[in-house]
mmCIF file of C-alpha atoms in Angstrom:
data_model
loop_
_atom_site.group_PDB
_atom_site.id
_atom_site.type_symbol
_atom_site.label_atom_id
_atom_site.label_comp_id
_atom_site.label_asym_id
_atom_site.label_seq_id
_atom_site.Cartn_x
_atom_site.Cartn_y
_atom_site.Cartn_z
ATOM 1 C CA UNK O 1 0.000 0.000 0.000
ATOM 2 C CA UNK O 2 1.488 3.499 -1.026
ATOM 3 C CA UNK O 3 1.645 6.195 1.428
ATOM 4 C CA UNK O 4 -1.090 7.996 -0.020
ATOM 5 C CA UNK O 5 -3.458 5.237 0.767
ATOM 6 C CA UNK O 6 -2.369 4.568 4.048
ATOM 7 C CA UNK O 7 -3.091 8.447 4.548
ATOM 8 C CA UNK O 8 -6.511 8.047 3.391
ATOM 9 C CA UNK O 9 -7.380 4.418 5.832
ATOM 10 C CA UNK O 10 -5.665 6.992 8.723
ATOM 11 C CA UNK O 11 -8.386 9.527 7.580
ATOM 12 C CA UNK O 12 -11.020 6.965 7.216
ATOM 13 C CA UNK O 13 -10.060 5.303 10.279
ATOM 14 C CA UNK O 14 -10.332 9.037 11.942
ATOM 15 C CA UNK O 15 -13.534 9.649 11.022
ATOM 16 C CA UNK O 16 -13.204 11.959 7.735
ATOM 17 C CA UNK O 17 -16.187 12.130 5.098
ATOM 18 C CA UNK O 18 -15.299 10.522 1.881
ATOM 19 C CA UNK O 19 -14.267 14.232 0.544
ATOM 20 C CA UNK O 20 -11.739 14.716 3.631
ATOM 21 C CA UNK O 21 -10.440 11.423 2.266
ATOM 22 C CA UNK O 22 -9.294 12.467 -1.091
ATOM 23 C CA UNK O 23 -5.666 13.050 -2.619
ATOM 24 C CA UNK O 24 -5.741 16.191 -1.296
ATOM 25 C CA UNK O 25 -6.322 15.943 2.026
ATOM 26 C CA UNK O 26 -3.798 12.990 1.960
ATOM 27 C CA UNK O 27 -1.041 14.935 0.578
ATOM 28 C CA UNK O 28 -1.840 17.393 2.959
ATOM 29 C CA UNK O 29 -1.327 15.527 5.925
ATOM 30 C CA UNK O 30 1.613 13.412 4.354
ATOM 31 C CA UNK O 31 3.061 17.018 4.002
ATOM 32 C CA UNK O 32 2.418 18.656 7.535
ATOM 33 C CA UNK O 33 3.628 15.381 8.592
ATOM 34 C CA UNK O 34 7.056 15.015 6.839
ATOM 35 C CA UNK O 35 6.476 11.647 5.304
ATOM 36 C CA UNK O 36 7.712 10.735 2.228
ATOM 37 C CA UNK O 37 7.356 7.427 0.307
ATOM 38 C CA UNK O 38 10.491 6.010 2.672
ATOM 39 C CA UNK O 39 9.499 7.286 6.115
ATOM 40 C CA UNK O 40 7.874 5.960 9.047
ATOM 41 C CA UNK O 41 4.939 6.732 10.846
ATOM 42 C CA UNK O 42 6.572 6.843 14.050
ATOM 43 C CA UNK O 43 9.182 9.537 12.519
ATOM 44 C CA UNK O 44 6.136 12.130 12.200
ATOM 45 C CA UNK O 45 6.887 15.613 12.714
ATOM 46 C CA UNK O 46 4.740 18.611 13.511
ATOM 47 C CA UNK O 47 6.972 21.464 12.192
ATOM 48 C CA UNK O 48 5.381 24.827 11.222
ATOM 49 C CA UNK O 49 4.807 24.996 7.370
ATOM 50 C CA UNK O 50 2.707 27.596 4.744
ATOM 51 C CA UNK O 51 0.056 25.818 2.584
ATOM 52 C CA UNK O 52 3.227 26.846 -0.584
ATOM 53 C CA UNK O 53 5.460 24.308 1.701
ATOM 54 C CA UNK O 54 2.864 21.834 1.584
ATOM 55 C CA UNK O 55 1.930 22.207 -2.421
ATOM 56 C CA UNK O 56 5.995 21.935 -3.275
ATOM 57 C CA UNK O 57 6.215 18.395 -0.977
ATOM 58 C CA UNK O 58 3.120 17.436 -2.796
ATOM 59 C CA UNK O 59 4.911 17.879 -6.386
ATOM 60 C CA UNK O 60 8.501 16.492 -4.920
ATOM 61 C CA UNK O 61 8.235 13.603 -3.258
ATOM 62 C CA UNK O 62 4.519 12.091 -4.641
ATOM 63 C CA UNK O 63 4.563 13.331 -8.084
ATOM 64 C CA UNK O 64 1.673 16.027 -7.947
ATOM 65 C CA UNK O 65 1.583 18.862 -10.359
ATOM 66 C CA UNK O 66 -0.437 21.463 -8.295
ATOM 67 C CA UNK O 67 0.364 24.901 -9.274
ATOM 68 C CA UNK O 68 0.629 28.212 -6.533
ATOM 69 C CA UNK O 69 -2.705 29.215 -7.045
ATOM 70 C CA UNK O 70 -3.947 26.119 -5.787
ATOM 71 C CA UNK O 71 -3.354 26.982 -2.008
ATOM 72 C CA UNK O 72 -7.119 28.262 -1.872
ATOM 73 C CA UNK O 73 -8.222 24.907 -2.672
ATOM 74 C CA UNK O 74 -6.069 23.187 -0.466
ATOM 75 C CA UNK O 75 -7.275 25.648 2.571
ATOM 76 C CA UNK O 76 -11.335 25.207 1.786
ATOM 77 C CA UNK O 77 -10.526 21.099 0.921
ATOM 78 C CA UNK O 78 -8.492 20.050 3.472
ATOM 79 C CA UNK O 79 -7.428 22.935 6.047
ATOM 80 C CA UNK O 80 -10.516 23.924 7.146
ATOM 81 C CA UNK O 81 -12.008 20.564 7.856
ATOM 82 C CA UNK O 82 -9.146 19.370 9.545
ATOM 83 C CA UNK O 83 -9.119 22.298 11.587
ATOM 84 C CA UNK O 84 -12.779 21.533 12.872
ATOM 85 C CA UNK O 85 -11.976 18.252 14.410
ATOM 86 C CA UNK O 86 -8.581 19.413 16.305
ATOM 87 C CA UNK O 87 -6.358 18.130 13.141
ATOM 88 C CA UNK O 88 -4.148 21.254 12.978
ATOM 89 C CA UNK O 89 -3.826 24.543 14.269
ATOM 90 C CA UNK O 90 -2.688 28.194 12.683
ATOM 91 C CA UNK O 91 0.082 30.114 14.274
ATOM 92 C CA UNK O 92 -2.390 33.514 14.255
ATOM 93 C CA UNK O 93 -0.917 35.193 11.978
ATOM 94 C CA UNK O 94 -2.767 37.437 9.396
ATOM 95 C CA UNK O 95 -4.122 34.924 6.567
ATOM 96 C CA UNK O 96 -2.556 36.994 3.884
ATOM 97 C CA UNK O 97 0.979 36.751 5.540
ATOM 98 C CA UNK O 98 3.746 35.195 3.720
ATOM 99 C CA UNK O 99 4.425 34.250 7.509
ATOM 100 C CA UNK O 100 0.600 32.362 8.149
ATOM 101 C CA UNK O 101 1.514 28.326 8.934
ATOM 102 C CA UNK O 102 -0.049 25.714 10.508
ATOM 103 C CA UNK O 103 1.389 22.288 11.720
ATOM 104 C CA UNK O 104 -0.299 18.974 13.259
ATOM 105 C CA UNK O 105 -1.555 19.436 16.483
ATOM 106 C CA UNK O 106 -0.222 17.923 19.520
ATOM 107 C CA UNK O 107 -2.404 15.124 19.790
ATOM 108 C CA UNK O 108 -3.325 14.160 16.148
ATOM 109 C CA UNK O 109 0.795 13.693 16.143
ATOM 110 C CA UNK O 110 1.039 11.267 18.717
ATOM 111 C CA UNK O 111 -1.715 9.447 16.860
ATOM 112 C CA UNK O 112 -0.079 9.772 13.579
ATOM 113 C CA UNK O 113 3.239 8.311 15.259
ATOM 114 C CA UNK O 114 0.869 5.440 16.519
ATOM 115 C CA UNK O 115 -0.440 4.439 12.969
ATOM 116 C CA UNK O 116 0.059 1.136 11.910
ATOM 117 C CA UNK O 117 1.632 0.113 15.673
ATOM 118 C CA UNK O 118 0.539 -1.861 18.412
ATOM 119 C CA UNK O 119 -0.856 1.266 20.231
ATOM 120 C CA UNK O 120 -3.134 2.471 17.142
ATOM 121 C CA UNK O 121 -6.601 1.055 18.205
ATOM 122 C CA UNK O 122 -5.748 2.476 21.977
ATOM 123 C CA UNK O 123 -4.972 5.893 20.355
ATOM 124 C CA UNK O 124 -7.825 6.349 17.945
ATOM 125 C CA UNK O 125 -10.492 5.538 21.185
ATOM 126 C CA UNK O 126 -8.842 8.058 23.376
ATOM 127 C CA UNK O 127 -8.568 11.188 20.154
ATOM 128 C CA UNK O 128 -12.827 10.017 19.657
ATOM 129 C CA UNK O 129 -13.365 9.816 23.355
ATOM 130 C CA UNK O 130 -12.538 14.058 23.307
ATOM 131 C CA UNK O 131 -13.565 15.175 19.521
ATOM 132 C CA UNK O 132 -16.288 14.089 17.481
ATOM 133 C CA UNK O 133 -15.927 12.488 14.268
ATOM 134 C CA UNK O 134 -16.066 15.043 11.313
ATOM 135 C CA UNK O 135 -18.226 12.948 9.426
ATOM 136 C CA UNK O 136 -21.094 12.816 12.530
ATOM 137 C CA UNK O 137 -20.416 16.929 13.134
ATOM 138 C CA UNK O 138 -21.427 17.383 9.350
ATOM 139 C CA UNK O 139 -24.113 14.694 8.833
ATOM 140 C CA UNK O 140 -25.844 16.358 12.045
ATOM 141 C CA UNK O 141 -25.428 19.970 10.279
ATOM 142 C CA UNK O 142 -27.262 19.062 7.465
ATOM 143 C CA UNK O 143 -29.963 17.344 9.592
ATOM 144 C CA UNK O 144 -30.838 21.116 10.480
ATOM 145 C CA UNK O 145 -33.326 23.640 9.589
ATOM 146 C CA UNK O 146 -32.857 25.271 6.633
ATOM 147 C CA UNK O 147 -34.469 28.617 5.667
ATOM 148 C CA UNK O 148 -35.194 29.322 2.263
ATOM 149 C CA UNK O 149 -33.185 32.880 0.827
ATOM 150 C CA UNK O 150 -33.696 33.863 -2.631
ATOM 151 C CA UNK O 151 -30.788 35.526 -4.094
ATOM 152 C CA UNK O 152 -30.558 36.901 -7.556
ATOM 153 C CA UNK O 153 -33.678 34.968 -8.428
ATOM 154 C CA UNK O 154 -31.960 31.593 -7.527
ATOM 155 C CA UNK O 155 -33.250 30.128 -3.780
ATOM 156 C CA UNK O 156 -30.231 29.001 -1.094
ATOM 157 C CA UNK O 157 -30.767 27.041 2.010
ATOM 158 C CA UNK O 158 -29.437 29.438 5.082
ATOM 159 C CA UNK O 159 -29.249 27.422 8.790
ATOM 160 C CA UNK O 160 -30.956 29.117 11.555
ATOM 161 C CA UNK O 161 -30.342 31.809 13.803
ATOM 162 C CA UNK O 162 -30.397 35.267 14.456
ATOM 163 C CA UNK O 163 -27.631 36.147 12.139
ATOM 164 C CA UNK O 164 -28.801 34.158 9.055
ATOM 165 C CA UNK O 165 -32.275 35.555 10.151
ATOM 166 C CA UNK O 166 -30.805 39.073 9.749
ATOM 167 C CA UNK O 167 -29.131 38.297 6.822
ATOM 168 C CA UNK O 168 -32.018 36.909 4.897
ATOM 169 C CA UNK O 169 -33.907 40.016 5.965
ATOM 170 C CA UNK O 170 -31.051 41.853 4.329
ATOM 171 C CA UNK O 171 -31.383 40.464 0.729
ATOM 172 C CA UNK O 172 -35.375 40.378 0.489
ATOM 173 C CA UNK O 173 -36.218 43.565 3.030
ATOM 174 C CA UNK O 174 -32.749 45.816 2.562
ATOM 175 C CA UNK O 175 -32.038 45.392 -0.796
ATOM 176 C CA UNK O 176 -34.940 46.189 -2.795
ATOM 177 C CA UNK O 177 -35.876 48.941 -1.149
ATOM 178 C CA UNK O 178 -32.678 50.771 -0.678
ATOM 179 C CA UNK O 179 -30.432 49.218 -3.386
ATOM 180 C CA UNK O 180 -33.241 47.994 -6.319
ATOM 181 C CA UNK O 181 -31.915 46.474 -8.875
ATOM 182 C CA UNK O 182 -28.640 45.353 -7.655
ATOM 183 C CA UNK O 183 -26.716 42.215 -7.761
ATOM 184 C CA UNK O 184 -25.521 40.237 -4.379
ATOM 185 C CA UNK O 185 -22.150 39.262 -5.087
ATOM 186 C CA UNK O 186 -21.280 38.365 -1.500
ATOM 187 C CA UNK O 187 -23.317 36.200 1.618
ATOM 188 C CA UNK O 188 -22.486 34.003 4.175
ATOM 189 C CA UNK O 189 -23.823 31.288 5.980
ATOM 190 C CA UNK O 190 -22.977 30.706 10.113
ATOM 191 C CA UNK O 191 -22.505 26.948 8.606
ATOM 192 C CA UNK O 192 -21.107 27.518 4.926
ATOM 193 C CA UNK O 193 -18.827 30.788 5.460
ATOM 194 C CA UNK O 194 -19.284 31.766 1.784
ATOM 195 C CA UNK O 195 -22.636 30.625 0.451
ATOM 196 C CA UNK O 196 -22.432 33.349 -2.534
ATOM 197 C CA UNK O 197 -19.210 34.383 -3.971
ATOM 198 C CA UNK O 198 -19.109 35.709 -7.319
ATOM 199 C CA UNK O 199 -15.035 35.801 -7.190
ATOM 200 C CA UNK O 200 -15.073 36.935 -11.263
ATOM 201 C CA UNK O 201 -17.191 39.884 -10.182
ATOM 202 C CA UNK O 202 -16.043 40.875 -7.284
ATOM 203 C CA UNK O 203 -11.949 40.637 -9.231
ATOM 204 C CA UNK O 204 -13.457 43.022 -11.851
ATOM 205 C CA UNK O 205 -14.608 45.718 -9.269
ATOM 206 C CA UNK O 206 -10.662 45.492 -7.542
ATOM 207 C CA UNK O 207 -12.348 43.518 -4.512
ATOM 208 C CA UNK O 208 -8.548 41.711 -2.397
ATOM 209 C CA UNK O 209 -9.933 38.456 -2.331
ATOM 210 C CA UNK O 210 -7.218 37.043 -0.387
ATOM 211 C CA UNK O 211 -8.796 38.314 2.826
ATOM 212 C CA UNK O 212 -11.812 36.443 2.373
ATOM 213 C CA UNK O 213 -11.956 36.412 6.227
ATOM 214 C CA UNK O 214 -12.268 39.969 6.515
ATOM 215 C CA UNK O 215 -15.573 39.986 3.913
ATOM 216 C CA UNK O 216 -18.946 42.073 4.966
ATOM 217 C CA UNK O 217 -21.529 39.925 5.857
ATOM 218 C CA UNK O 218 -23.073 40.998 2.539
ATOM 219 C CA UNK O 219 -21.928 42.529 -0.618
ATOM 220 C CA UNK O 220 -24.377 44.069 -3.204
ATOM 221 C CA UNK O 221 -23.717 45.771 -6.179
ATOM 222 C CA UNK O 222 -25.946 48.370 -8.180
ATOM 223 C CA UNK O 223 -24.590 48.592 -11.400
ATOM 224 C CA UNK O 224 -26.771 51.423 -12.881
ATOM 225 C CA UNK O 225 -25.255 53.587 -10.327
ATOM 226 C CA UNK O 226 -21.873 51.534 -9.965
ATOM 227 C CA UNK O 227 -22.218 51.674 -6.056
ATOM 228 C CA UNK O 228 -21.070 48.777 -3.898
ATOM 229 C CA UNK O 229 -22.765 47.889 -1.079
ATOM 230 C CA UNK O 230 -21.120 46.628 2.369
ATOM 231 C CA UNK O 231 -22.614 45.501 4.791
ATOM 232 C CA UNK O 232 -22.590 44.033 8.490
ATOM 233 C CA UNK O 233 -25.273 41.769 10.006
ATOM 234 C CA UNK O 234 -25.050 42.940 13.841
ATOM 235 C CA UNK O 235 -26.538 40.341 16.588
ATOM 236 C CA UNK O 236 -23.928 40.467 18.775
ATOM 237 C CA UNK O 237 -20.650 41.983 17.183
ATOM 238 C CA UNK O 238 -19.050 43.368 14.639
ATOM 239 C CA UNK O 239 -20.784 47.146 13.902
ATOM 240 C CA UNK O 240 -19.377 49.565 11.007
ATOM 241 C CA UNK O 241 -17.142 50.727 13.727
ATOM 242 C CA UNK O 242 -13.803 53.133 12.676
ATOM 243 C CA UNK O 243 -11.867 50.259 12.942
ATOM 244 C CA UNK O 244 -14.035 48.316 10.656
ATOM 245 C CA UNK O 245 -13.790 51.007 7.589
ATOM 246 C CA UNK O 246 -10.248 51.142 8.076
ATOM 247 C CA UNK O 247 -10.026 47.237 7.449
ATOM 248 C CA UNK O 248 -12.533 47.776 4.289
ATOM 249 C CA UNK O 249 -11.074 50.531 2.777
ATOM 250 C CA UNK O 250 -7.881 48.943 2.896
ATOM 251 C CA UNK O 251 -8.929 46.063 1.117
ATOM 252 C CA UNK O 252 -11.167 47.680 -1.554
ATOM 253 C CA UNK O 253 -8.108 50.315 -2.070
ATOM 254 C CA UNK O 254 -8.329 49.245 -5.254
ATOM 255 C CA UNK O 255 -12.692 49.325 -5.898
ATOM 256 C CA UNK O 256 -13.339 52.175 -7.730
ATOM 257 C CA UNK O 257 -16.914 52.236 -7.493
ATOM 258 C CA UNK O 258 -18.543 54.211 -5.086
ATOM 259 C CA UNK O 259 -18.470 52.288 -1.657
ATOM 260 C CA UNK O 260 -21.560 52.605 1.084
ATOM 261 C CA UNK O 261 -21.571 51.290 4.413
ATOM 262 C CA UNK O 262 -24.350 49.832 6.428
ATOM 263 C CA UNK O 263 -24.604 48.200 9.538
ATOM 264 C CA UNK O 264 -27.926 46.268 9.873
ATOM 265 C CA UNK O 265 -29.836 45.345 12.870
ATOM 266 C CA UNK O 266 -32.656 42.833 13.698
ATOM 267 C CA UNK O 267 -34.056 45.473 16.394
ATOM 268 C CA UNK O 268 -33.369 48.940 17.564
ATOM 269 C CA UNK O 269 -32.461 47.648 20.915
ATOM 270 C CA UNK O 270 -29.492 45.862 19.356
ATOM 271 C CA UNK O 271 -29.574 48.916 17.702
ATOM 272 C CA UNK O 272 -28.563 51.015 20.902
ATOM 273 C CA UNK O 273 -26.107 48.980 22.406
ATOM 274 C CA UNK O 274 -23.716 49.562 19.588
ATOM 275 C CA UNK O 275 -25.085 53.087 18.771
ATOM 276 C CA UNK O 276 -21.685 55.194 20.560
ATOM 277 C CA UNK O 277 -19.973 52.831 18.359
ATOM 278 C CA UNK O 278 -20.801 53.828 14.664
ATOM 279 C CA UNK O 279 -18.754 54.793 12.670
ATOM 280 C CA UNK O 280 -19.320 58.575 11.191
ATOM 281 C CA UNK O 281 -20.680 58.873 7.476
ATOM 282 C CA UNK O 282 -22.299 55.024 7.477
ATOM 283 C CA UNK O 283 -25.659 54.078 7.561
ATOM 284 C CA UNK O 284 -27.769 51.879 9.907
ATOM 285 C CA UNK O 285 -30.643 49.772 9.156
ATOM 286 C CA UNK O 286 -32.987 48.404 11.482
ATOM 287 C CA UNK O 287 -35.056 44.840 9.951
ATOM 288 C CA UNK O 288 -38.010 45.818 12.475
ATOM 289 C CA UNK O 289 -38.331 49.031 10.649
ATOM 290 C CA UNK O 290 -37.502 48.104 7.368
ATOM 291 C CA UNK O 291 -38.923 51.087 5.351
ATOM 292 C CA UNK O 292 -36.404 53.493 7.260
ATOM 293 C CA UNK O 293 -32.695 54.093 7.709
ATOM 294 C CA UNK O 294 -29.855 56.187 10.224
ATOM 295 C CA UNK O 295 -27.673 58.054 8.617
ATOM 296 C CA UNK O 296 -25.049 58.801 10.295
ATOM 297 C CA UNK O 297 -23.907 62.443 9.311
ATOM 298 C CA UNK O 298 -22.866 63.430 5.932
ATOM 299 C CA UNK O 299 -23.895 66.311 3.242
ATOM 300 C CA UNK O 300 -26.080 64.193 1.801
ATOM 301 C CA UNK O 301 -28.505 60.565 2.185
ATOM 302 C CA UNK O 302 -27.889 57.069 1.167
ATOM 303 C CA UNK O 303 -24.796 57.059 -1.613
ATOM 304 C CA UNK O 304 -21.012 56.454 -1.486
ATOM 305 C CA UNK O 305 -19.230 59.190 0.481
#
């Protein structure tokens, strides 16, 4: 058996759906791993590494031919749902620093050391004894209520809560009456972090994908008037605070269309609590008054300052 299968029965073994289980995710955890076609389990290693590290001991030592743009695909396929069940860990950094690694945690290492010895069955029991299975966390997801959201004319299943609640009010309450006719080119789910992401869109307008972290909650775009919309679903955090436009404008530095800011609200008690925080020259929406808006200063009403 090659490595790469034994990577995908340690996956299996582990608990990974059958898409954490591809090529991958196997070269991705041969990689953070440091084992090559010749090395040991038990020799695992957890060094620090960046996602290039891991593409380049892909192509070396098992004959991939991934190119550098493929380190998105590697973070959504692999990283992030290894990162759910206590696989690996980031070291903090910024996710658009050269310096952003991650490495094995401390656990899944000693259980990666323990593959294929005497001590593997007693190691797997104690890892599922502490951390659910990924497969169970995302069968039991989808086992949830999903609201109904129609965006550009096309219907997408958002979980519950308050946020998706405010969200959804957002796209079918916000939108056509303050920004009719426009496009969403940007929504998230709580579950599915980008649910709508028109990248090719969003590229043309100068949008820094890289920080796809650092997204509104929603993006909409009015082309007739070539304003772009961001904004922020508040239920608990997160207002168009100074801070906040600082972070947008430097990642839209290059968005020449004219840029609006809204923070959004279920309620105007939420409202309140983050009212002192508002930033100058945004607006604020409230869902239980949808046919009004705040505007917070300015020479003039809704439009891109």
């Amino acid at each position: 058996m090659s490595k790469v299968d034994e990577a995908r029965e340690f996956l299996k073994l582990l608990g990974m759906p059958k898409a954490q289980q591809a090529d991958i995710c196997c070269y991705v955890l041969l990689a953070m791993a440091g084992i090559k076609q010749d090395t040991a389990w038990t020799n695992a290693k957890n060094e620090w590494i960046r996602i290039h590290d891991m593409i380049q001991f892909a192509n070396v030592y098992y004959g991939s031919t991934y190119a550098e743009n493929s380190r998105e695909t590697f973070r959504k396929q692999a990283l992030h749902h290894f990162r759910n069940v206590a696989f690996v860990e980031d070291n903090g950094k910024a996710t658009n620093s050269p310096n952003y690694k991650y490495r094995l945690t401390e656990e899944i290492l000693q259980i990666v050391k323990a593959f294929q010895t005497s001590e593997w069955q007693k190691s797997i029991n104690w890892f599922l004894k502490y951390h659910e299975r990924l497969v169970d966390i995302y069968t039991s997801k989808k086992k949830m209520t999903m609201v109904p959201v129609c965006i550009n004319g096309v219907d997408f299943p958002f979980s519950t809560g308050k946020h998706n609640e405010l969200q959804k009010a957002i796209i079918e309450e916000f939108a056509p009456r303050f920004a009719p006719g426009s496009e969403c080119l940007y929504v998230g789910d709580t579950i599915e972090k980008d649910l709508v992401k028109n990248i090719e869109k969003l590229k043309k307008l100068g949008f820094e994908i890289t920080l796809h972290d650092k997204m509104p909650d929603v993006i909409l775009y009015k082309e007739d008037k070539n304003w772009i919309y961001f904004i922020e679903s508040v239920t608990s955090v997160g207002p168009m605070d100074s801070k906040r436009i600082l972070e947008l404008t430097e990642i839209t530095k290059n968005v020449t269309a004219g840029k609006i800011f809204v923070t959004a609200f279920l309620d105007f008690k939420t409202y309140k609590r983050f009212s002192e925080t508002l930033a100058w020259e945004t607006e604020v929406w409230i869902a239980e008054m949808p046919e009004h808006m705040i505007h917070l200063n300015g020479n003039k009403f809704l439009g891109p300052r």
